[in-house]
């Protein structure tokens, strides 16, 4: 199995790489951070590329084609974007967030599709978010982009199913890690709350009173990429401890 993970050098992406590696896959990774790429295992295929720039992604897919094709795509690249009231969001911040989260997923799927069609099989896993299911106040660009990722996934599942290609979306909830720490700080400042109170609120908004880990999300990606999920397609799968309230106030 050959898998490509965008934004695979840290966080959820790196956890996906480690999980696929443990399952015996050949791991390919793109990322913007050269230092993070240098820290990845030597046997991974690592490439510096911006997921939202088509020439850079096309070059990576050309290398994958030369290597023999692609079995699984994990289009994972994303940024948190601004935390602000909608009337206070700068248009360029909106465009940057939507570009990485939505256009990055589109470009990866666009260039993976011909390789998978040639093979007559494949699995596409898009990283959305619980914000793409429920929306989330003060996160308009992120929520809009992640909602659109689900629409993209549904369309891919319909278009590509006849070719033996599956498409699904994983929707992580709050995931422990540096990116969410930034979200916590900005949200706390906006709401006039402490960081710890916002953190607790995220957990209390789920039935399992939980935060997820990157490994939780990665394990779902490996399942969706495997033959065990051979008839799982077009699905939106949350890894979040079941969100009851996406914006709890503590």
C-alpha atoms as one frame of an Amber mdcrd trajectory, in Angstrom:
protein
   0.000   0.000   0.000   1.350   3.432  -0.965  -0.155   6.381   0.928   0.298
  10.127   0.518  -0.407  12.408   3.481  -0.492  16.168   2.983   0.707  18.227
   5.950   2.195  14.984   7.193   5.202  16.221   9.142   3.474  17.068  12.417
   0.256  16.724  14.387  -2.488  14.580  12.908  -0.565  14.158   9.657   2.503
  12.710  11.321   0.323  10.416  13.432  -1.291   9.184  10.215   2.133   8.484
   8.753   3.189   6.544  11.817  -0.023   4.523  11.834   0.190   3.665   8.133
   3.882   2.841   8.538   3.041   0.457  11.384   0.449  -1.159   9.104   3.149
  -1.818   6.495   2.380   0.992   4.058   4.907   2.953   2.025   4.526   6.482
   3.378   4.798   9.655   1.293   4.473  13.037   2.967   4.215  16.652   1.877
   4.613  19.586   4.224   5.622  23.244   4.280   8.014  22.902   7.215  11.502
  21.765   6.098  12.689  21.241   9.675   9.710  19.015  10.477  10.302  17.032
   7.286  13.941  16.492   8.287  12.765  14.935  11.547  10.657  12.248   9.864
  11.823   8.626   9.508  14.472   8.118   6.837  12.423   5.527   4.957   9.502
   7.884   4.377   9.327   9.796   1.081   9.249  13.448   2.158   8.626  16.452
  -0.080   8.364  20.156   0.672   5.192  21.383  -1.018   2.365  23.830  -0.457
  -0.894  21.871  -0.646  -2.685  24.896  -2.113  -0.227  25.432  -4.998  -0.962
  23.189  -7.968   2.513  23.180  -9.596   4.097  21.992  -6.341   1.501  19.285
  -5.805   1.656  18.185  -9.445   5.396  17.637  -9.069   4.840  15.368  -6.073
   2.186  13.344  -7.878   4.477  12.940 -10.872   7.022  11.323  -8.543   4.343
   9.060  -7.086   3.272   8.029 -10.584   6.876   7.155 -11.436   7.051   5.063
  -8.254   4.076   2.956  -9.313   0.912   4.774  -8.306  -1.138   5.594  -5.235
  -3.448   3.460  -3.102  -4.513   5.913  -0.383  -4.676   9.701  -0.238  -5.011
  11.460   3.100  -5.721  15.094   2.201  -4.975  16.450   5.641  -3.550  19.944
   5.068  -5.342  22.639   7.009  -4.954  25.767   9.096  -7.091  27.050  11.949
  -7.661  30.494  10.477  -8.771  33.525  12.490 -10.849  33.454  15.658 -13.065
  36.509  15.372 -16.598  37.746  14.836 -17.577  37.503  11.186 -17.679  41.293
  10.787 -14.088  41.519  12.034 -12.555  38.939   9.697 -10.208  40.304   7.051
 -10.934  39.046   3.531  -7.343  37.928   3.007  -7.461  35.880   6.228 -10.687
  34.304   4.953  -9.135  33.479   1.597  -5.987  32.026   3.158  -7.972  29.709
   5.423 -10.319  28.541   2.674  -7.438  28.094   0.235  -5.471  25.695   2.409
  -8.405  23.760   3.853 -10.581  23.447   0.742  -8.397  24.035  -2.286  -5.669
  21.883  -0.764  -8.110  18.970  -0.503  -9.376  19.586  -4.039  -5.895  19.671
  -5.592  -4.818  16.490  -3.827  -7.958  14.660  -4.930  -7.675  16.036  -8.470
  -4.184  14.663  -8.969  -4.743  11.411  -7.074  -7.782  10.492  -9.153  -6.029
   9.593 -12.446  -3.572   7.346 -10.612  -6.369   5.541  -8.795  -8.508   5.237
 -11.912  -5.589   3.565 -13.676  -5.358   1.048 -10.848  -9.113   0.489 -10.649
  -9.110   1.061  -6.908  -8.146   3.525  -4.202  -9.227   5.328  -1.062  -9.427
   9.075  -0.504  -9.629  10.319   3.069 -10.308  14.022   3.559  -9.747  15.665
   6.932 -12.760  17.812   7.727 -13.806  18.755  11.279 -16.759  18.718  13.617
 -16.886  22.410  12.670 -17.834  21.126   9.221 -20.830  19.318  10.701 -22.158
  21.848  13.207 -20.483  25.131  12.326 -18.702  27.025  15.069 -19.060  30.621
  16.255 -16.107  32.938  15.712 -14.554  30.485  13.226 -16.458  31.358  10.036
 -13.714  30.692   7.428 -12.641  27.422   9.017 -16.198  26.146   9.465 -17.186
  27.136   5.937 -14.127  25.460   4.416 -14.517  22.265   6.429 -18.233  22.116
   5.567 -17.274  22.425   1.905 -14.735  19.621   2.279 -17.638  17.317   3.129
 -19.462  18.407  -0.035 -16.315  17.707  -2.022 -16.032  14.258  -0.450 -19.662
  13.386  -1.248 -19.116  14.386  -4.885 -15.901  12.374  -5.109 -17.662   9.305
  -3.723 -20.340   9.606  -6.415 -17.970  10.314  -9.312 -15.315   7.782  -8.420
 -17.305   4.889  -6.974 -17.808   3.282 -10.404 -14.015   3.133 -10.731 -13.569
   1.263  -7.454 -12.438   4.370  -5.591 -13.852   5.248  -2.192 -13.989   8.691
  -0.543 -14.717   9.504   3.084 -14.253  12.414   5.478 -12.915  12.246   9.014
 -14.193  14.968  11.334 -11.925  15.336  14.348 -13.255  17.166  17.341 -10.887
  18.973  19.670  -7.495  17.293  19.229  -4.677  17.722  21.728  -1.730  19.565
  20.178  -0.078  22.892  19.359  -2.672  24.039  16.811  -5.539  23.712  19.272
  -3.488  25.496  21.914  -3.481  28.511  19.629  -7.240  28.208  19.156  -7.734
  27.991  22.921  -5.703  31.127  23.542  -7.510  33.159  20.888 -10.942  31.910
  21.935 -10.234  32.615  25.596  -9.234  36.179  24.732 -12.351  36.708  22.607
 -14.726  35.309  25.237 -13.004  36.802  28.264 -12.424  33.328  29.716  -9.355
  31.466  30.887  -7.607  29.005  28.600  -8.414  26.180  31.049 -12.109  27.068
  31.104 -12.287  26.946  27.300 -10.391  23.639  27.323 -12.855  22.190  29.832
 -15.745  23.499  27.768 -14.638  21.560  24.714 -14.599  18.345  26.737 -17.947
  19.053  28.406 -19.484  19.586  24.981 -19.037  15.875  24.194 -20.913  12.867
  25.502 -17.641  11.220  26.504 -16.297  14.413  28.156 -13.177  13.965  26.076
 -10.529  15.431  23.856  -9.187  13.337  20.980  -5.554  12.553  20.246  -3.867
  12.631  16.864  -3.506   8.849  17.118  -7.289   8.463  17.436  -7.745  10.250
  14.114  -4.865   8.370  12.491  -6.303   4.986  13.431  -9.547   5.891  11.675
  -7.608   6.937   8.574  -5.826   3.574   8.443  -9.153   1.755   8.731 -10.706
   3.830   5.946  -7.692   3.181   3.739  -7.792  -0.564   4.307  -9.705  -3.372
   2.635 -11.644  -3.770   5.888 -13.531  -0.643   4.777 -13.992  -1.797   1.171
 -17.669  -0.740   1.059 -17.373   2.331   3.261 -17.682   5.378   1.023 -19.377
   8.757   1.099 -19.339   8.782   4.887 -18.740  11.578   7.390 -17.096   9.997
  10.427 -16.535  12.063  13.549 -13.712  11.182  15.927 -14.824  13.399  18.784
 -16.413  11.496  21.669 -19.798  12.558  20.223 -20.306  16.291  20.136 -23.495
  17.395  21.876 -22.757  21.132  22.015 -20.095  22.628  19.734 -19.871  25.838
  21.814 -20.349  25.064  25.517 -19.977  27.880  28.008 -18.339  26.951  31.306
